[in-house]
Coordinates of C-alpha atoms and ligand atoms in Angstrom, one line a residue:
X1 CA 0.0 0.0 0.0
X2 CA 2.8 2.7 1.0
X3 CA 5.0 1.5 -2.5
X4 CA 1.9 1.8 -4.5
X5 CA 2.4 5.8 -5.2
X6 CA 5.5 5.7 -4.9
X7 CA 5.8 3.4 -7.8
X8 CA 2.8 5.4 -9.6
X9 CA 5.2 8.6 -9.2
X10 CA 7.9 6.7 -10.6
X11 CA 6.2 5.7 -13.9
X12 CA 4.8 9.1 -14.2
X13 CA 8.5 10.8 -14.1
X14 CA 9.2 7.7 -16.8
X15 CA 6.4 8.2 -18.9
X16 CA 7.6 12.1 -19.0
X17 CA 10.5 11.2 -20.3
X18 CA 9.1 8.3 -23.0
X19 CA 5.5 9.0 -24.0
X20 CA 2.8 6.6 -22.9
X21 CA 3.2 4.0 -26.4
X22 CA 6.9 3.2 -25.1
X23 CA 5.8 1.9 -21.3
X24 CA 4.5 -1.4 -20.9
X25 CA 3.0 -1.8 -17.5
X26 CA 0.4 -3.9 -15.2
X27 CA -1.2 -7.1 -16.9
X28 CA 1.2 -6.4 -20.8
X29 CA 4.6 -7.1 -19.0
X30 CA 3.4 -10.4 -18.7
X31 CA 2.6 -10.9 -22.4
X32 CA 6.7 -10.7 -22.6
X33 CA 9.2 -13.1 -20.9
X34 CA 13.2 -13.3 -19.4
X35 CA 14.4 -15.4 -22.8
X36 CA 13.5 -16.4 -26.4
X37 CA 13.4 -20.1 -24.5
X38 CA 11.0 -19.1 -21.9
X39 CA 8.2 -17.4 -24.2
X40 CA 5.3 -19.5 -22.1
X41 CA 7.0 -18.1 -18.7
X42 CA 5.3 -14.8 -17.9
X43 CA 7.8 -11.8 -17.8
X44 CA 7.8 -10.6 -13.6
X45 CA 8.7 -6.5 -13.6
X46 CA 7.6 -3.4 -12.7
X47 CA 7.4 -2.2 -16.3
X48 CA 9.1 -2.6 -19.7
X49 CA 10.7 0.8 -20.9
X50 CA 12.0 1.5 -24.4
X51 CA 14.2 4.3 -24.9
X52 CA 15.0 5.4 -28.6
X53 CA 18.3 7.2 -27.7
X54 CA 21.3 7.9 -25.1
X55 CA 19.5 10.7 -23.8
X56 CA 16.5 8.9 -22.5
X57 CA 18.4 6.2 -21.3
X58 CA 20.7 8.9 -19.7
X59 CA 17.3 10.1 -18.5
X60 CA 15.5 6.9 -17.2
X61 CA 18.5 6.4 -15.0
X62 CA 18.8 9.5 -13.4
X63 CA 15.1 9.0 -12.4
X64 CA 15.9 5.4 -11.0
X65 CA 18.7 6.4 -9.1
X66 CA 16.4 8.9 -7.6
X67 CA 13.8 6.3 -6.7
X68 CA 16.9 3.5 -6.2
X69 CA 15.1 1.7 -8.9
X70 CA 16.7 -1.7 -10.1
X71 CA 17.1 -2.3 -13.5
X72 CA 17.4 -5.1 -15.5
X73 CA 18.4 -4.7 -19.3
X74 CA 17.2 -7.1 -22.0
X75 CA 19.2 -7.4 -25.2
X76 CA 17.8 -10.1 -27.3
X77 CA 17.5 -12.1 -24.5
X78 CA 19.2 -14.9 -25.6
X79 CA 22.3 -15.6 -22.6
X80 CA 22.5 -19.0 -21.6
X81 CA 23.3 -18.1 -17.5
X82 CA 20.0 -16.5 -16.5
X83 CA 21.4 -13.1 -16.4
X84 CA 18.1 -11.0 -17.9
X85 CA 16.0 -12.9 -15.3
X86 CA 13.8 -10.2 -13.3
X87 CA 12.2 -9.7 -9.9
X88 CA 8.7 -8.1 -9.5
X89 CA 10.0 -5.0 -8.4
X90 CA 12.9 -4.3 -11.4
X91 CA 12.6 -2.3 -13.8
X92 CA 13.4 -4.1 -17.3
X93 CA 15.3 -1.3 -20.0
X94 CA 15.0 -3.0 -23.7
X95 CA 17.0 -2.3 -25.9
X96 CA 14.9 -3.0 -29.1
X97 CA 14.1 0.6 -30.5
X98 CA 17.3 1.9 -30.8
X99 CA 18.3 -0.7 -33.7
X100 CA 20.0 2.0 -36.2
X101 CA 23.3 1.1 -38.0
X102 CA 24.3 4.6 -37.7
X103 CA 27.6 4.4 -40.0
X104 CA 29.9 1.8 -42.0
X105 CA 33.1 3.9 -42.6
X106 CA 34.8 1.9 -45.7
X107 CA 38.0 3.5 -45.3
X108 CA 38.1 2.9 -41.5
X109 CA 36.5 -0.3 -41.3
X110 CA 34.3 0.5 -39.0
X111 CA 30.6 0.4 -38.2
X112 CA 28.6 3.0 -35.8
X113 CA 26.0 0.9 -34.3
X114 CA 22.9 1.4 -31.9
X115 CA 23.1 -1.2 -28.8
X116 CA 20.1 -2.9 -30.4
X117 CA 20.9 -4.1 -33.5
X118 CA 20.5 -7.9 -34.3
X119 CA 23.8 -9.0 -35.2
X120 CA 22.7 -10.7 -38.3
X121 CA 21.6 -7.2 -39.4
X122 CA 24.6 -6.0 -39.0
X123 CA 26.1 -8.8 -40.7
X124 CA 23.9 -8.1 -43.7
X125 CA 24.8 -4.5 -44.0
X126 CA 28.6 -4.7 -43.5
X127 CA 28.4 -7.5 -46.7
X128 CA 26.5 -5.0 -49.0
X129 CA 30.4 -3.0 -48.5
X130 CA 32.0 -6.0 -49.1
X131 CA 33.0 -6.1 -45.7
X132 CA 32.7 -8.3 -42.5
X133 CA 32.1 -8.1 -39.1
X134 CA 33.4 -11.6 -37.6
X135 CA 31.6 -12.6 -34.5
X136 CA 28.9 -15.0 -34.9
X137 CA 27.2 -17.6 -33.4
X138 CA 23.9 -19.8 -33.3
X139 CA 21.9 -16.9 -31.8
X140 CA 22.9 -14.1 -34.1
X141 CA 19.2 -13.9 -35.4
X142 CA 18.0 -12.6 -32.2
X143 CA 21.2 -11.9 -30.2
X144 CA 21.7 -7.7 -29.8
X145 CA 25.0 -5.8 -30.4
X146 CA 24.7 -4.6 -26.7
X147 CA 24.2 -7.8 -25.7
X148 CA 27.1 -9.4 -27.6
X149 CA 29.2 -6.6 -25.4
X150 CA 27.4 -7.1 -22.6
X151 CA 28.7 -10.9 -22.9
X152 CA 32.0 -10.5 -24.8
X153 CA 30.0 -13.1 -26.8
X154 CA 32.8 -15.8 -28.9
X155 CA 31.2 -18.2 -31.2
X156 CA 32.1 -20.3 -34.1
X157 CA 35.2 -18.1 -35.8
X158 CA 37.2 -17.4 -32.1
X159 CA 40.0 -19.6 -33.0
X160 CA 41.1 -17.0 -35.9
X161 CA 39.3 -13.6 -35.2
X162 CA 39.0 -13.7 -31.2
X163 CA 36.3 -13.0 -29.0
X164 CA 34.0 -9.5 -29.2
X165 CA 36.2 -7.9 -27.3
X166 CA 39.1 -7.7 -30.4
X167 CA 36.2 -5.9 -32.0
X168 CA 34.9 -3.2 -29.9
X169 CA 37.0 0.3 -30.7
X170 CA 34.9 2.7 -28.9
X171 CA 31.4 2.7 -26.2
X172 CA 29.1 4.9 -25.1
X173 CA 27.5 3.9 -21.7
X174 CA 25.0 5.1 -19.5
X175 CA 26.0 4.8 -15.9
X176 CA 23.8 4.3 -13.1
X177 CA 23.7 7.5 -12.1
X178 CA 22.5 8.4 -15.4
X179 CA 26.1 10.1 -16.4
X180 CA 26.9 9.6 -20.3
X181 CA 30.7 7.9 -21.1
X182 CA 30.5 8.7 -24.6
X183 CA 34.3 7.6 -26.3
X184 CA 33.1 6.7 -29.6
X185 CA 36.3 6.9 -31.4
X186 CA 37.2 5.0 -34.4
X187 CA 41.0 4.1 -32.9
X188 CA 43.1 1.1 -33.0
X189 CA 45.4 3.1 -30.8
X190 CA 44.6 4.7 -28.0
X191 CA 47.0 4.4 -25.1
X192 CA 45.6 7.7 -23.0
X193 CA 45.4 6.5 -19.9
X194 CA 43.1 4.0 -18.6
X195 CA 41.0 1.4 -21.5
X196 CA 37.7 2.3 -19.7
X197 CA 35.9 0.2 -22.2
X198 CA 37.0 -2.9 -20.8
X199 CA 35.4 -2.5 -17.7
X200 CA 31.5 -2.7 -19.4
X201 CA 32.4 -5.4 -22.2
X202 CA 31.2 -8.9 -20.5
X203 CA 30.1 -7.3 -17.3
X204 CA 26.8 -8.7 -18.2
X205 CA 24.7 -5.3 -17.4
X206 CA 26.4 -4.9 -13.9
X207 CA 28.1 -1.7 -14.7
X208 CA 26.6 0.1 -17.4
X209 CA 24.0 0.4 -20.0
X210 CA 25.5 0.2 -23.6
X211 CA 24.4 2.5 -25.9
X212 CA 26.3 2.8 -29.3
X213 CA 29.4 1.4 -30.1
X214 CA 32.2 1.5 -33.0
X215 CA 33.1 -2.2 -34.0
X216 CA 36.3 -2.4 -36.0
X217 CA 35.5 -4.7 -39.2
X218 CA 37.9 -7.1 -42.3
X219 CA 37.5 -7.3 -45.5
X220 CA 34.8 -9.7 -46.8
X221 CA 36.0 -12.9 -47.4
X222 CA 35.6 -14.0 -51.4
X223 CA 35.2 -17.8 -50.4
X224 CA 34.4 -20.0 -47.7
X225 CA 34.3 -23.2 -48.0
X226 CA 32.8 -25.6 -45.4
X227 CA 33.7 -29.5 -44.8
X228 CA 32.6 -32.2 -42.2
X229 CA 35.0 -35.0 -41.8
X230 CA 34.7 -38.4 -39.3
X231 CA 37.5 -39.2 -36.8
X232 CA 38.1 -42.1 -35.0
X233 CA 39.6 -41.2 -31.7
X234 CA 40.7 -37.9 -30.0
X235 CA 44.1 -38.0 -30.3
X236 CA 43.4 -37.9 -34.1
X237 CA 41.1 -35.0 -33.7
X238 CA 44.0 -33.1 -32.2
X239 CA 46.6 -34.1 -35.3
X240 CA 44.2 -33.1 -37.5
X241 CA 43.6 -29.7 -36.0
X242 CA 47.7 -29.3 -35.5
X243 CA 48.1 -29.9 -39.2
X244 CA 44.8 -27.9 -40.7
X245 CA 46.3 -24.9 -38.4
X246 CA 50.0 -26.4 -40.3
X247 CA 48.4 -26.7 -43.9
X248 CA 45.9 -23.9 -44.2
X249 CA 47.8 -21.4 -42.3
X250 CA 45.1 -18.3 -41.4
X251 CA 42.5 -20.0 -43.9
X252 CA 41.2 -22.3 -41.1
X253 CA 38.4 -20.1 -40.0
X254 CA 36.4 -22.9 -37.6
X255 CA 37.0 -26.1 -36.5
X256 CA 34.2 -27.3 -34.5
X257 CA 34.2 -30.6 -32.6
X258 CA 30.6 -33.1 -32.1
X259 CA 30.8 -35.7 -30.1
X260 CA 28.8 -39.2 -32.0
X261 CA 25.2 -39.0 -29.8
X262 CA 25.5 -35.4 -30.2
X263 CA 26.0 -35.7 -33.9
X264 CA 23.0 -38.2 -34.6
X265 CA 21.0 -36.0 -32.5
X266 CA 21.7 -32.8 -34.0
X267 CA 21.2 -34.1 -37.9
X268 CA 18.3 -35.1 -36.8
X269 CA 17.3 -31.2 -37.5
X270 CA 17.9 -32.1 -41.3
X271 CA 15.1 -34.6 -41.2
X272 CA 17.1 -37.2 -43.0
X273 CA 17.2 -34.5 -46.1
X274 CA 21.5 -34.2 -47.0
X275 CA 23.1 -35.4 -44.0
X276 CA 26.9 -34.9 -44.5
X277 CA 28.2 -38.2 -43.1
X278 CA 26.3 -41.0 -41.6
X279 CA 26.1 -41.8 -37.8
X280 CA 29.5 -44.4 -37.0
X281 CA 33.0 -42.3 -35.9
X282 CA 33.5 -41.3 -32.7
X283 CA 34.1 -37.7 -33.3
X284 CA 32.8 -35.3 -36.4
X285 CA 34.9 -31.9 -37.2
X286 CA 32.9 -28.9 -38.7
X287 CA 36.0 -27.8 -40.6
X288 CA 35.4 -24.2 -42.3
X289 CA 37.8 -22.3 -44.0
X290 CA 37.6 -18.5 -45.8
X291 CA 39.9 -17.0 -48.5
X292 CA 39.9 -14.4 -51.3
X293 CA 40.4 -17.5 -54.7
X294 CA 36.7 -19.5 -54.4
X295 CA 38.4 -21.5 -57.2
X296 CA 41.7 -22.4 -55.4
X297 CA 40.8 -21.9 -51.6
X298 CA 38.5 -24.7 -52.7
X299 CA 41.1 -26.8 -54.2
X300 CA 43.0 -26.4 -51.5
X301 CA 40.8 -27.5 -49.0
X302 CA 40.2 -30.7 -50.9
X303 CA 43.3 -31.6 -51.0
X304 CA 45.0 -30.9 -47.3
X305 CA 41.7 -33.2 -46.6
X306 CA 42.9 -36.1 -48.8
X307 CA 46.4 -35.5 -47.1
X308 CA 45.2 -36.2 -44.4
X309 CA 43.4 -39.2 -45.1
X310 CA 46.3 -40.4 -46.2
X311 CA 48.1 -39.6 -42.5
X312 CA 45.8 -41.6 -41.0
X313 CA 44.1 -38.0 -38.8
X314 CA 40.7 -38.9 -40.2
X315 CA 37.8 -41.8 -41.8
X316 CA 35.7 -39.6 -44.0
X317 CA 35.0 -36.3 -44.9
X318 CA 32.9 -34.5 -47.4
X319 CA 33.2 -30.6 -48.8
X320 CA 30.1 -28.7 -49.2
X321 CA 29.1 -28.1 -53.2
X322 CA 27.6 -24.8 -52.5
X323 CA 26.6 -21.8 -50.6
X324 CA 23.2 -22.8 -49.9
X325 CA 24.7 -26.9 -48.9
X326 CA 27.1 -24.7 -46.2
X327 CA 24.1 -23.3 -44.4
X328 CA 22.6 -26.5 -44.5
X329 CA 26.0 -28.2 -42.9
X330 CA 26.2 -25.3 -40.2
X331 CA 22.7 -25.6 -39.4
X332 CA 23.3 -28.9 -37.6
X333 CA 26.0 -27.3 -35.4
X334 CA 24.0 -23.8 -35.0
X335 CA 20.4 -25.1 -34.2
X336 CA 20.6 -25.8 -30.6
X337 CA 16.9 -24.7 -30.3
X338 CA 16.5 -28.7 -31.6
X339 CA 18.6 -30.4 -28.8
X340 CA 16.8 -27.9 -26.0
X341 CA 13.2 -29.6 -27.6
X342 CA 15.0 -33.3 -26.8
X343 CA 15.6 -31.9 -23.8
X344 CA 13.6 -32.1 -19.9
X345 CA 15.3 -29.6 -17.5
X346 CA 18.4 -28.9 -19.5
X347 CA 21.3 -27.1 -17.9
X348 CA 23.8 -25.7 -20.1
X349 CA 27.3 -25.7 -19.5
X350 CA 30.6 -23.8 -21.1
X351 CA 33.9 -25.0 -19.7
X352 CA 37.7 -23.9 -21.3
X353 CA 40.1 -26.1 -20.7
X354 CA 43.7 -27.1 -22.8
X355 CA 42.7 -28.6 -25.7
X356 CA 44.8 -31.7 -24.8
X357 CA 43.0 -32.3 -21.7
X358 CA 39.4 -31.6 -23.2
X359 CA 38.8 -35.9 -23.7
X360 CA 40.2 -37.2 -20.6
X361 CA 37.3 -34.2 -18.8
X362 CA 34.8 -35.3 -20.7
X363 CA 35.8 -39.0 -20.1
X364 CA 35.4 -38.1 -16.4
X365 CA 32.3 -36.7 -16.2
X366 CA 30.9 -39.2 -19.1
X367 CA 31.7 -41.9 -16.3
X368 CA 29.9 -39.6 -13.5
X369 CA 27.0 -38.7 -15.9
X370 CA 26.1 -42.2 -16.4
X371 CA 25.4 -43.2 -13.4
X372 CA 22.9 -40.8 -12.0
X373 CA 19.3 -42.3 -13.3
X374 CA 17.8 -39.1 -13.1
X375 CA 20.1 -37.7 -16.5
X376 CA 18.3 -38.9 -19.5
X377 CA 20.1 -37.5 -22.0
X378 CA 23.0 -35.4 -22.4
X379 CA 25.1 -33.4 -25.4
X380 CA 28.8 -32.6 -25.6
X381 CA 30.2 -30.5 -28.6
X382 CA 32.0 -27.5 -28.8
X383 CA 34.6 -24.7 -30.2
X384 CA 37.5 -27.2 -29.7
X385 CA 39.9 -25.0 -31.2
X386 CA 39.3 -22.7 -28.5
X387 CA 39.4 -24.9 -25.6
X388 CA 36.1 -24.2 -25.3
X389 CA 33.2 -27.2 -24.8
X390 CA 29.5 -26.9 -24.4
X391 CA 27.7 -30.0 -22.3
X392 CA 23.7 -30.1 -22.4
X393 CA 22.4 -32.4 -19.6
X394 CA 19.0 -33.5 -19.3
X395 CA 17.3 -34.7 -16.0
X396 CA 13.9 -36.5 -15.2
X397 CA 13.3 -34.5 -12.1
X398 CA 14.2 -30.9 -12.2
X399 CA 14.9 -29.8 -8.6
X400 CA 17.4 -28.2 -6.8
X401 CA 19.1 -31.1 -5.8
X402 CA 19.7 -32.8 -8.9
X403 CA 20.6 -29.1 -10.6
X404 CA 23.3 -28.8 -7.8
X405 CA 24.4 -32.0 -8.2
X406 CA 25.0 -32.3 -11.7
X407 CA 26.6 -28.6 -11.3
X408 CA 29.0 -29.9 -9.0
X409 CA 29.8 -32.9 -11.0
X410 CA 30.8 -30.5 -14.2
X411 CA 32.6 -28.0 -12.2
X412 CA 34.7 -29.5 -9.6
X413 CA 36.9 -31.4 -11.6
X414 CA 38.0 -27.8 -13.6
X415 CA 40.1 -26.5 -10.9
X416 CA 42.6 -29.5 -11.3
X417 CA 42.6 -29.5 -15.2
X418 CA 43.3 -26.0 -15.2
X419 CA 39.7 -25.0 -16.7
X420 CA 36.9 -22.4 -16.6
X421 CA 33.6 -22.6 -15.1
X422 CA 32.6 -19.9 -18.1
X423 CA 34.5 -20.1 -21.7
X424 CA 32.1 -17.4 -23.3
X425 CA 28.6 -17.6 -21.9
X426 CA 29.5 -15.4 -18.6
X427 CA 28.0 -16.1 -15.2
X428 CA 24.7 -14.1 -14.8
X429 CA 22.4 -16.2 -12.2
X430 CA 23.4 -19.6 -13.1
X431 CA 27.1 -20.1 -11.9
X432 CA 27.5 -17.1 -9.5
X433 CA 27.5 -19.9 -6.5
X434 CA 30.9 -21.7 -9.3
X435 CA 32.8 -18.4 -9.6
X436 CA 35.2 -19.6 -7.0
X437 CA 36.3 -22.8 -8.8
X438 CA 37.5 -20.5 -11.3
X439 CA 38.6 -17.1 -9.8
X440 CA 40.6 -16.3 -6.7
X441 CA 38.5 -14.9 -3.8
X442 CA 40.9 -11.8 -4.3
X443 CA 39.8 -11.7 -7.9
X444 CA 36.3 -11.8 -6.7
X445 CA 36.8 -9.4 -4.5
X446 CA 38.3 -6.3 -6.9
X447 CA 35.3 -7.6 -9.0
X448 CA 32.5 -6.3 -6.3
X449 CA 35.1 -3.5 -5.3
X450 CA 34.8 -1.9 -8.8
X451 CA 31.2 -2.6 -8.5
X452 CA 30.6 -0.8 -5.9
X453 CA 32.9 1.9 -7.0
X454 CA 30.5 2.6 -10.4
X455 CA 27.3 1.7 -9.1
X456 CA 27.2 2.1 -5.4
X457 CA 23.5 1.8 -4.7
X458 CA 23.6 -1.7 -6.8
X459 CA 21.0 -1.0 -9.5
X460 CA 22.4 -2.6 -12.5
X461 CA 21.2 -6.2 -12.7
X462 CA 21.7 -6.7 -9.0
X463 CA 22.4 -10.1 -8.3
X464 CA 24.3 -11.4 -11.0
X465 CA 27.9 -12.4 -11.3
X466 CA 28.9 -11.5 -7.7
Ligands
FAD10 C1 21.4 -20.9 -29.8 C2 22.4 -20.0 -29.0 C3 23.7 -20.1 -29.4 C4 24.7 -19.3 -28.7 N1 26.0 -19.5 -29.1 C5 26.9 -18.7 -28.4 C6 28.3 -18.8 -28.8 O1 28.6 -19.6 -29.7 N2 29.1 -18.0 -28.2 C7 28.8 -17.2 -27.2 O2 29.6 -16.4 -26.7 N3 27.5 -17.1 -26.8 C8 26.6 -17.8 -27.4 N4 25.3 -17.8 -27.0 C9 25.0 -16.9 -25.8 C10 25.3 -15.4 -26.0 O3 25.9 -14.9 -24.8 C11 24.2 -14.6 -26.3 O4 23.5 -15.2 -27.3 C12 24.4 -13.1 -26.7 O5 25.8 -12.7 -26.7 C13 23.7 -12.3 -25.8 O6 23.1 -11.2 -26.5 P1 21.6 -10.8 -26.2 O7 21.4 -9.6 -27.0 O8 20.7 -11.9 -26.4 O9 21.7 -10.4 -24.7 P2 20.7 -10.7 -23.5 O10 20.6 -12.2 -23.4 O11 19.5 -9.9 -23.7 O12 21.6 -10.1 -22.3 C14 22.7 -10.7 -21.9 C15 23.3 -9.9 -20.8 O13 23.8 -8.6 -21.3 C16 23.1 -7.6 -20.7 N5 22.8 -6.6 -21.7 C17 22.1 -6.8 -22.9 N6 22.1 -5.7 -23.6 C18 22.8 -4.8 -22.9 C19 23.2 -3.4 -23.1 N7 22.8 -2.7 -24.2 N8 23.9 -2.8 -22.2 C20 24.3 -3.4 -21.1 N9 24.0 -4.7 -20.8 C21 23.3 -5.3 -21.7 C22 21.8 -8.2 -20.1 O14 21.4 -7.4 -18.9 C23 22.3 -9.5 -19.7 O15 23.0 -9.4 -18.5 C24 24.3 -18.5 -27.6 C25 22.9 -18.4 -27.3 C26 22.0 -19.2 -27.9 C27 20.6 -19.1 -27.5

C-alpha cells in the first residue's frame, strides 16, 4: 500500500521522459518473458521501458537512481546463465528501439552501431560493402549488439578472429547515475590513460547500459568453404587440428568438434534430407575455411583433406558443393533450439580447458553422468579450437538437488585441469555460487570493489555475477 504511489510517481516521471506508447505496464509485462526459450513463462517486472536514444536512457536512470530503482536490461534475450531474469520489483530497459546502424566507414572499417541491432543485421549490412564483421554464433538472429558486449560473446570463428572484445574500438554507456561515457572513437590506438571500455564489455549489465558502439570490421572474405569430416579417436582430432592450423595457415576459420550422440542428435534437424556423413565415428569436425580464390581456396581445402586421409588423422570427410549446402552443414551445429526440444530440464554448460585435456574431462564426467538415473540425456560439442566445450544435460526431475548436483559434478573437476567454469557464456544467475572454482576470492573481491565503486546503490542487474 505505501510502495503503490510511490511506484505510480515513478512511472509518471518515466512516462515524462518516453511518451505513454513506449511503457509497458500492469497485466502487458506479462505478455513478454526473461528469454526467447521461456516465451510460455510470464515476464515478472515493474514495467518494460524502451528508450529510442542515449538521452532517454541517460534520462530513465537518473530517475531510477532517484527512486533507487533496479534495473534489468534485456538485449535479445538470448544468454545462456540467467542473467536478464527479473524480480517483480525491477525495472526491465529493452534495448529494441534503438536498432539503427548509424555508419559503415569503408576506409576505416568501421561500423557506428545502436546497442540494439541484431547481429545478423549488422552482418547483412557490413556485406552489401563488401565487408565483415566476424563474431557470430547460433543466436545471431536474435542476439543484440549490446548484448554481444554485454557478454564478450565468442562463437564459431574465435580460433582466428577472437572473442568480441578484439572488435569493440569505442562505447558509449549510461551509468547508473545516469552520467553519459561517450568515447566513440574509431582508434586502433589509444594508449591515453586508462581502456575504460574494458570495464563494461562482458560485465553482463552490472556496470553500465550500452548504448552505441564503434566495431572495428575485415574485408569480406571471397570464399568459404565448409567441410565435415569423421575421426576415430581424439588423439586424431588433435593431429588433425595441428596440421589444418600447419596446412591452411590463417585460412582455417572454424574447426568445431561433435561428439557421436550429439551428432545423430543434431542431424536429426535435417530430417534425413543431405546429411553430411552418416552416424558411425567417434568424433565429427565442422571444418570451415575462408579466403579471397573461391576456385583455389576450394582446391586447396580438398586436398589438405585427402592429405590427411592419407596420414591416418581422419575416416571420411565430405566438402560442401555450394553456398546454400554450407548453411545446411552449419545448421546442424547452429540449431541448438533442436537439442533444447530433446531436452527435460536442460542445464547448459561452457567450460575452457587445454585442448589436450578436453577428452580425458569429458571421459570423467561421461563416467559420473552415467550413473545418475535421473540424466536422460545429455550433449557434448564444442569450439575445440578454442578450448572451449558446451555440455547439455538433461534430467527427469528438475529440482534443486539434482541441478546442484550435476553442477557440481561438471565443475569440480576444472580446478585441477586447469579449466573455466565460463568459456564465453559469462556467469549471470546460473554459476554465480561456481565463480570460486575459477577465480581467486581476491579476484572476486576487486570484481565487487569496482562494482561498488561505479554503481554504489547496486541498481544494474543486481544479483548477477557477484
Ligand atoms: C542458440 C544459441 C547459441 C549461442 N551461441 C553462443 C556462442 O557460440 N558463443 C557465445 O559467446 N555465446 C553464445 N550464446 C549466448 C550469448 O551470450 C548470447 O546469445 C548473446 O551474446 C547475448 O546477446 P543478447 O542480445 O541476447 O543479450 P541478452 O541475453 O539480452 O543479455 C545478456 C546480458 O547482457 C546484458 N545486456 C544486454 N544488452 C545490454 C546493453 N545494451 N547494455 C548493457 N547490458 C546489456 C543483459 O542485462 C544480460 O546481463 C548462444 C545463445 C544461444 C541461444
Amino acid at each position: 500500500v505505501i510502495d503503490q504511489p510511490k511506484s505510480n510517481m515513478f512511472l509518471d516521471q518515466i512516462e515524462m521522459i518516453l511518451g505513454k506508447e513506449n511503457i509497458l505496464t500492469g497485466g502487458r509485462v506479462a505478455e513478454r518473458s526473461h528469454h526467447i526459450w521461456c516465451l510460455g513463462q510470464p515476464l515478472q517486472a515493474l514495467a518494460v521501458v524502451f528508450p529510442r536514444s542515449t538521452q532517454e536512457v541517460s534520462e530513465i536512470m537518473t530517475v531510477c537512481k532517484e527512486h533507487q530503482q533496479p534495473v534489468v536490461v534485456h538485449g535479445g534475450m538470448t544468454n545462456m546463465v540467467g542473467s536478464t531474469e527479473t524480480k517483480g520489483n525491477e525495472l526491465v530497459i529493452s534495448m529494441e528501439k534503438m536498432n539503427k546502424i548509424l555508419e559503415i566507414d569503408t576506409v576505416s572499417m568501421t561500423v557506428l552501431v545502436e546497442a540494439g541491432v541484431i547481429i545478423e543485421n549488422l552482418h547483412q549490412a557490413v556485406d552489401k560493402e563488401g565487408l565483415m564483421f566476424p563474431v557470430t554464433y547460433g543466436a545471431k538472429g536474435s542476439a543484440q549488439v549490446g548484448g554481444m558486449i554485454a557478454t564478450n560473446a565468442g562463437g564459431l570463428r574465435v580460433f582466428r578472429y577472437g572473442m568480441t572484445r578484439n572488435w569493440v574500438l569505442g562505447l558509449e554507456v549510461v551509468l547508473a547515475d545516469g552520467t553519459i561515457i561517450s568515447s566513440l572513437k574509431k582508434l586502433v590506438k589509444d594508449n591515453s590513460g586508462l581502456d575504460l571500455k574494458q570495464l563494461f564489455i562482458g560485465s553482463e549489465g552490472t556496470m553500465g547500459i550500452i548504448t552505441r558502439a564503434v566495431l572495428k570490421l575485415r574485408l569480406a572474405s571471397k570464399s568459404r568453404n565448409t567441410a565435415v569430416i569423421a575421426v576415430e579417436t581424439y588423439a586424431q582430432v588433435v593431429g588433425l587440428l595441428q596440421y589444418m592450423v600447419e596446412a591452411l595457415e590463417g585460412a582455417l576459420t572454424g574447426f568445431e568438434l561433435i561428439w557421436k550422440d550429439t551428432y545423430a542428435a543434431m542431424i536429426g534437424v535435417l530430417q534425413g534430407k543431405g546429411v553430411p556423413l552418416p552416424v558411425g565415428s567417434q568424433f565429427y569436425v565442422l571444418m570451415e575455411t575462408s579466403g579471397t580464390d573461391p576456385a583455389m581456396d576450394r582446391e586447396l581445402l580438398e586436398h589438405v583433406l585427402v592429405k590427411a586421409f592419407e596420414k591416418g588423422l581422419m575416416q571420411d570427410g565430405t566438402v560442401a558443393g555450394s553456398d546454400h549446402e554450407q548453411q545446411h552443414f552449419w545448421r546442424i551445429r547452429e540449431d541448438v533450439d533442436h537439442l533444447v526440444a530433446m531436452c527435460s530440464h536442460d542445464q547448459h554448460f561452457d567450460v575452457s580447458l587445454p585442448i589436450s585435456l578436453i577428452d580425458q574431462y569429458i571421459s570423467e564426467i561421461s563416467e559420473k553422468l552415467n550413473k545418475i538415473p535421473e540424466v536422460d540425456r545429455y550433449f557434448v560439442y564444442g569450439h575445440m579450437a578454442d578450448g572451449n566445450i558446451h555440455l547439455i544435460v538433461s534430467n527427469t526431475v528438475g529440482n534443486l538437488s539434482i541441478k546442484e548436483k550435476i553442477n557440481q559434478l561438471i565443475y569440480s573437476p576444472l580446478p585441477k585441469y586447469g579449466g573455466s567454469i565460463s568459456a564465453e557464456h559469462g556467469i549471470g544467475l546460473h554459476k554465480k555460487r561456481y565463480l570460486s572454482y575459477s577465480r581467486s576470492s581476491e579476484e572476486i573481491a576487486l570484481m565487487k570493489l569496482l562494482k561498488t565503486t561505479i554503481d554504489p546503490s547496486n541498481l544494474l542487474n543486481p544479483g548477477k555475477i557477484f
